[in-house]
Amino acid sequence: MSEIIENPAPLQTQFLPSKFVDREDEHAVLQASFSNITETGSRNLHIYGPRGTGKTHLTHSVLEETPSQVNTCYVLCSHHDTEYKALKRIYEEITNEEINTGYHVSDLQRKIEERTGAIDTVIVLDEVDFLLQNDGDSLLYYLSRHENKEKLSIITISPNQSELPVEERTKSSLQPQQVVFPQYTGEEMYELLRQRAEDSLTPRSVHQNALTYIASKTSNAKIGLHLLHTAAENTDDFIDEELIKEVQEQAYQRYANELLEPFTQHHKRVYQTIEELVEENEGEVIQSGKIYTRYQELCKAYKEDSLSQRRISDYLKHLENLNLIEADYHYGGTKGKTREIQLGI
DNA sequence: TATCCACCGGAAAAGGAGGACT
DNA sequence: AGTCCTCCTTTTCCGGTGGATA
């Protein structure tokens, strides 16, 4: 380990800081909703804001503060992207019991109702886009009509949708209060990174220009932390702007790996394909067909079967949800019906 | 004017894992 | 044990798009 790192934990993106930079208002709203003392009447929240603004972190830390008689469950919908999987997860979180597969969705619903009853319950659906895309809003509709809905708080989190793309009937029974997490400003990023550096690195090992540079480059706290952490690992005396520039690519790679870690090998392979194509074509946009053929070649090189084009089309959508790529949709025209794809950031 | 381009994305179907029921 | 479920993943099929081209 590098000599300037005294305590690596605060530099890690999963680290929950004891205090957040400029999130007091959001904190209060979350707390109110979780403890059933809302002024607006609705206990449901929709949390919206770009990646790396602390949505998940703040939610987790408020979940930890909730009294133990409240049922809490956190569902990561990029993993649990069907009603069935999410319900299974909810049941297991509430009861701490494993549950076998083979049940009907309505069986799971009944089991959950038996176990929640009149108990206050908070259900967090993070990365809710994945669930809605893959399985529609049936889970949200069910939860919003839950028989003990006065006791239930539904928290949805999305970096892409300021309003939930759900059917009218779901919207009207859910009526979530919207909570917006604004992008960190340069000063906030600076302060956030300064605090983490203070808790983690030897005194005076970080030059001010390094933090200023990071803050000017990104407002995504996760990326910022990866930059700082990677830089710290690559020096034994100090971090300055030059060093940050050197480790930039490596740090971004780590960020992407972290996001893709829970996904399949094929997701990673598709992303790798796009990275290669972007490098070769120097910023030119890439069409989805090109990506598919290249992905097939890559699979062949690894002696693995490739998935169908239809499937990869969905996977591209996943990468887009993760904001790792940006896609421009063309429906017809010179290029036919296709997506033009660039790397996010 | 007809056809082509080069995909999108919904629908259905195939095949498989794991239970429930008799 | 055998049949009939359920849900999951992936493939197959296909209608649709609107400017370019013959």
mmCIF file of C-alpha atoms in Angstrom, chain A residues 25-221:
data_model
loop_
_atom_site.group_PDB
_atom_site.id
_atom_site.type_symbol
_atom_site.label_atom_id
_atom_site.label_comp_id
_atom_site.label_asym_id
_atom_site.label_seq_id
_atom_site.Cartn_x
_atom_site.Cartn_y
_atom_site.Cartn_z
ATOM 1 C CA ASP A 25 -32.650 19.406 3.244
ATOM 2 C CA GLU A 26 -32.753 16.080 1.463
ATOM 3 C CA HIS A 27 -31.811 14.342 4.678
ATOM 4 C CA ALA A 28 -34.746 15.925 6.492
ATOM 5 C CA VAL A 29 -37.223 14.938 3.792
ATOM 6 C CA LEU A 30 -36.045 11.353 3.793
ATOM 7 C CA GLN A 31 -36.161 11.127 7.549
ATOM 8 C CA ALA A 32 -39.687 12.475 7.663
ATOM 9 C CA SER A 33 -40.910 10.033 5.074
ATOM 10 C CA PHE A 34 -39.267 7.085 6.788
ATOM 11 C CA SER A 35 -40.710 7.890 10.171
ATOM 12 C CA ASN A 36 -44.260 8.608 9.135
ATOM 13 C CA ILE A 37 -44.357 12.274 10.110
ATOM 14 C CA THR A 38 -44.753 13.823 6.705
ATOM 15 C CA GLU A 39 -46.560 17.079 6.211
ATOM 16 C CA THR A 40 -47.601 16.363 2.675
ATOM 17 C CA GLY A 41 -49.552 13.245 3.522
ATOM 18 C CA SER A 42 -47.791 11.034 1.015
ATOM 19 C CA ARG A 43 -45.165 8.803 2.440
ATOM 20 C CA ASN A 44 -43.824 7.866 -0.943
ATOM 21 C CA LEU A 45 -40.771 9.507 -2.445
ATOM 22 C CA HIS A 46 -39.182 9.614 -5.810
ATOM 23 C CA ILE A 47 -35.524 10.520 -5.569
ATOM 24 C CA TYR A 48 -34.002 11.886 -8.722
ATOM 25 C CA GLY A 49 -30.523 13.204 -9.458
ATOM 26 C CA PRO A 50 -27.451 12.413 -11.541
ATOM 27 C CA ARG A 51 -25.054 9.646 -10.612
ATOM 28 C CA GLY A 52 -22.634 10.448 -7.847
ATOM 29 C CA THR A 53 -24.853 12.914 -6.000
ATOM 30 C CA GLY A 54 -25.353 10.776 -2.909
ATOM 31 C CA LYS A 55 -28.869 9.426 -3.491
ATOM 32 C CA THR A 56 -28.126 5.857 -2.516
ATOM 33 C CA HIS A 57 -25.688 6.803 0.226
ATOM 34 C CA LEU A 58 -28.012 9.186 1.963
ATOM 35 C CA THR A 59 -30.868 6.710 1.695
ATOM 36 C CA HIS A 60 -28.742 4.000 3.248
ATOM 37 C CA SER A 61 -27.679 6.191 6.081
ATOM 38 C CA VAL A 62 -31.263 7.190 6.844
ATOM 39 C CA LEU A 63 -32.284 3.523 6.661
ATOM 40 C CA GLU A 64 -29.697 2.788 9.313
ATOM 41 C CA GLU A 65 -31.125 5.473 11.559
ATOM 42 C CA THR A 66 -34.667 4.113 11.420
ATOM 43 C CA PRO A 67 -35.894 2.509 14.639
ATOM 44 C CA SER A 68 -35.680 -1.256 14.670
ATOM 45 C CA GLN A 69 -39.439 -1.794 14.872
ATOM 46 C CA VAL A 70 -39.707 -0.467 11.327
ATOM 47 C CA ASN A 71 -39.302 -2.987 8.525
ATOM 48 C CA THR A 72 -36.810 -1.736 6.009
ATOM 49 C CA CYS A 73 -35.797 -3.242 2.745
ATOM 50 C CA TYR A 74 -33.478 -2.091 0.068
ATOM 51 C CA VAL A 75 -33.959 -3.526 -3.412
ATOM 52 C CA LEU A 76 -31.424 -2.903 -6.154
ATOM 53 C CA CYS A 77 -33.574 -3.196 -9.239
ATOM 54 C CA SER A 78 -30.720 -3.652 -11.675
ATOM 55 C CA HIS A 79 -30.435 -7.010 -9.942
ATOM 56 C CA HIS A 80 -34.063 -7.550 -9.131
ATOM 57 C CA ASP A 81 -35.597 -6.491 -12.394
ATOM 58 C CA THR A 82 -38.893 -8.375 -12.276
ATOM 59 C CA GLU A 83 -41.830 -8.135 -9.922
ATOM 60 C CA TYR A 84 -41.164 -11.680 -8.798
ATOM 61 C CA LYS A 85 -37.496 -11.153 -7.974
ATOM 62 C CA ALA A 86 -38.169 -7.897 -6.183
ATOM 63 C CA LEU A 87 -40.946 -9.431 -4.084
ATOM 64 C CA LYS A 88 -38.722 -12.345 -3.196
ATOM 65 C CA ARG A 89 -36.050 -9.924 -2.094
ATOM 66 C CA ILE A 90 -38.541 -7.884 -0.077
ATOM 67 C CA TYR A 91 -39.794 -10.968 1.703
ATOM 68 C CA GLU A 92 -36.293 -12.115 2.540
ATOM 69 C CA GLU A 93 -35.287 -8.680 3.817
ATOM 70 C CA ILE A 94 -38.324 -8.400 6.054
ATOM 71 C CA THR A 95 -38.256 -11.885 7.508
ATOM 72 C CA ASN A 96 -34.581 -12.830 7.236
ATOM 73 C CA GLU A 97 -35.733 -16.146 5.819
ATOM 74 C CA GLU A 98 -34.641 -17.692 2.587
ATOM 75 C CA ILE A 99 -37.482 -18.530 0.269
ATOM 76 C CA ASN A 100 -37.552 -21.211 -2.384
ATOM 77 C CA THR A 101 -38.423 -20.576 -5.973
ATOM 78 C CA GLY A 102 -41.469 -22.043 -7.610
ATOM 79 C CA TYR A 103 -44.098 -19.793 -6.093
ATOM 80 C CA HIS A 104 -46.648 -17.749 -7.894
ATOM 81 C CA VAL A 105 -46.254 -13.976 -7.716
ATOM 82 C CA SER A 106 -49.521 -13.794 -5.796
ATOM 83 C CA ASP A 107 -48.185 -16.325 -3.268
ATOM 84 C CA LEU A 108 -45.293 -13.994 -2.570
ATOM 85 C CA GLN A 109 -47.659 -11.055 -2.251
ATOM 86 C CA ARG A 110 -49.764 -12.950 0.257
ATOM 87 C CA LYS A 111 -46.732 -14.051 2.248
ATOM 88 C CA ILE A 112 -45.506 -10.474 2.431
ATOM 89 C CA GLU A 113 -48.892 -9.214 3.536
ATOM 90 C CA GLU A 114 -48.947 -11.799 6.301
ATOM 91 C CA ARG A 115 -45.593 -10.664 7.563
ATOM 92 C CA THR A 116 -45.996 -6.916 7.289
ATOM 93 C CA GLY A 117 -49.511 -6.479 8.603
ATOM 94 C CA ALA A 118 -49.678 -3.340 10.689
ATOM 95 C CA ILE A 119 -45.916 -2.852 10.889
ATOM 96 C CA ASP A 120 -44.359 0.285 9.458
ATOM 97 C CA THR A 121 -42.425 -0.666 6.387
ATOM 98 C CA VAL A 122 -40.021 1.193 4.132
ATOM 99 C CA ILE A 123 -39.245 -0.250 0.722
ATOM 100 C CA VAL A 124 -36.471 1.322 -1.322
ATOM 101 C CA LEU A 125 -36.343 0.555 -5.038
ATOM 102 C CA ASP A 126 -32.974 1.767 -6.271
ATOM 103 C CA GLU A 127 -32.164 1.907 -9.992
ATOM 104 C CA VAL A 128 -35.871 1.531 -10.580
ATOM 105 C CA ASP A 129 -35.453 2.163 -14.326
ATOM 106 C CA PHE A 130 -34.277 -1.391 -14.837
ATOM 107 C CA LEU A 131 -37.368 -2.856 -13.243
ATOM 108 C CA LEU A 132 -39.764 -0.598 -15.118
ATOM 109 C CA GLN A 133 -38.129 -1.306 -18.456
ATOM 110 C CA ASN A 134 -37.966 -5.016 -17.982
ATOM 111 C CA ASP A 135 -41.213 -5.762 -16.239
ATOM 112 C CA GLY A 136 -43.428 -2.686 -16.389
ATOM 113 C CA ASP A 137 -44.979 -1.056 -13.354
ATOM 114 C CA SER A 138 -46.854 -4.061 -11.965
ATOM 115 C CA LEU A 139 -44.793 -4.143 -8.766
ATOM 116 C CA LEU A 140 -45.220 -0.434 -8.148
ATOM 117 C CA TYR A 141 -48.920 -0.701 -8.818
ATOM 118 C CA TYR A 142 -49.251 -3.561 -6.402
ATOM 119 C CA LEU A 143 -47.269 -1.790 -3.677
ATOM 120 C CA SER A 144 -49.172 1.446 -4.158
ATOM 121 C CA ARG A 145 -52.430 -0.435 -3.607
ATOM 122 C CA HIS A 146 -51.108 -2.493 -0.729
ATOM 123 C CA GLU A 147 -53.778 -3.091 1.882
ATOM 124 C CA ASN A 148 -51.717 -1.428 4.600
ATOM 125 C CA LYS A 149 -50.603 1.437 2.436
ATOM 126 C CA GLU A 150 -50.746 3.899 5.329
ATOM 127 C CA LYS A 151 -47.980 1.892 6.902
ATOM 128 C CA LEU A 152 -45.887 1.613 3.795
ATOM 129 C CA SER A 153 -43.323 4.025 2.377
ATOM 130 C CA ILE A 154 -42.183 3.395 -1.161
ATOM 131 C CA ILE A 155 -38.961 5.099 -2.145
ATOM 132 C CA THR A 156 -37.920 4.970 -5.777
ATOM 133 C CA ILE A 157 -34.510 6.141 -6.933
ATOM 134 C CA SER A 158 -33.514 6.970 -10.487
ATOM 135 C CA PRO A 159 -30.685 8.943 -12.045
ATOM 136 C CA ASN A 160 -32.478 9.218 -15.368
ATOM 137 C CA GLN A 161 -36.165 9.844 -14.796
ATOM 138 C CA SER A 162 -37.284 12.929 -12.936
ATOM 139 C CA GLU A 163 -40.762 11.470 -13.007
ATOM 140 C CA LEU A 164 -41.584 7.808 -12.906
ATOM 141 C CA PRO A 165 -42.608 6.477 -16.312
ATOM 142 C CA VAL A 166 -45.634 4.559 -15.049
ATOM 143 C CA GLU A 167 -49.241 4.172 -16.026
ATOM 144 C CA GLU A 168 -51.769 6.724 -14.862
ATOM 145 C CA ARG A 169 -53.405 4.416 -12.339
ATOM 146 C CA THR A 170 -50.057 3.739 -10.671
ATOM 147 C CA LYS A 171 -49.114 7.376 -10.666
ATOM 148 C CA SER A 172 -52.359 8.416 -9.044
ATOM 149 C CA SER A 173 -52.194 5.898 -6.232
ATOM 150 C CA LEU A 174 -48.484 6.353 -5.633
ATOM 151 C CA GLN A 175 -48.280 10.144 -5.769
ATOM 152 C CA PRO A 176 -44.693 10.335 -4.670
ATOM 153 C CA GLN A 177 -43.119 13.467 -3.354
ATOM 154 C CA GLN A 178 -40.216 14.331 -5.578
ATOM 155 C CA VAL A 179 -36.792 14.850 -4.046
ATOM 156 C CA VAL A 180 -34.129 16.245 -6.336
ATOM 157 C CA PHE A 181 -30.461 15.746 -5.624
ATOM 158 C CA PRO A 182 -28.720 18.517 -7.541
ATOM 159 C CA GLN A 183 -25.312 17.995 -9.070
ATOM 160 C CA TYR A 184 -22.479 18.918 -6.763
ATOM 161 C CA THR A 185 -21.017 22.310 -7.471
ATOM 162 C CA GLY A 186 -17.274 22.737 -7.810
ATOM 163 C CA GLU A 187 -17.006 24.004 -4.247
ATOM 164 C CA GLU A 188 -19.030 21.101 -2.877
ATOM 165 C CA MET A 189 -16.936 18.560 -4.755
ATOM 166 C CA TYR A 190 -13.823 20.215 -3.420
ATOM 167 C CA GLU A 191 -15.112 20.111 0.125
ATOM 168 C CA LEU A 192 -16.287 16.513 -0.168
ATOM 169 C CA LEU A 193 -12.927 15.341 -1.448
ATOM 170 C CA ARG A 194 -11.050 17.454 1.076
ATOM 171 C CA GLN A 195 -12.933 15.810 3.930
ATOM 172 C CA ARG A 196 -12.281 12.330 2.632
ATOM 173 C CA ALA A 197 -8.614 13.104 2.067
ATOM 174 C CA GLU A 198 -8.342 14.467 5.584
ATOM 175 C CA ASP A 199 -9.831 11.290 7.056
ATOM 176 C CA SER A 200 -7.735 9.021 4.979
ATOM 177 C CA LEU A 201 -4.390 10.440 3.911
ATOM 178 C CA THR A 202 -1.361 11.765 5.708
ATOM 179 C CA PRO A 203 -1.504 15.533 6.387
ATOM 180 C CA ARG A 204 -0.521 17.816 3.534
ATOM 181 C CA SER A 205 -0.205 14.982 1.057
ATOM 182 C CA VAL A 206 -2.778 16.420 -1.305
ATOM 183 C CA HIS A 207 -2.055 19.637 -3.166
ATOM 184 C CA GLN A 208 -4.907 22.037 -3.468
ATOM 185 C CA ASN A 209 -4.585 22.136 -7.258
ATOM 186 C CA ALA A 210 -5.306 18.413 -7.402
ATOM 187 C CA LEU A 211 -8.684 18.810 -5.740
ATOM 188 C CA THR A 212 -9.477 21.911 -7.763
ATOM 189 C CA TYR A 213 -8.676 19.996 -10.912
ATOM 190 C CA ILE A 214 -10.911 17.063 -10.008
ATOM 191 C CA ALA A 215 -13.743 19.406 -9.060
ATOM 192 C CA SER A 216 -13.429 21.135 -12.421
ATOM 193 C CA LYS A 217 -13.488 17.820 -14.260
ATOM 194 C CA THR A 218 -16.405 16.013 -12.692
ATOM 195 C CA SER A 219 -19.363 16.563 -10.430
ATOM 196 C CA ASN A 220 -19.789 12.848 -9.885
ATOM 197 C CA ALA A 221 -18.548 12.073 -6.385
#
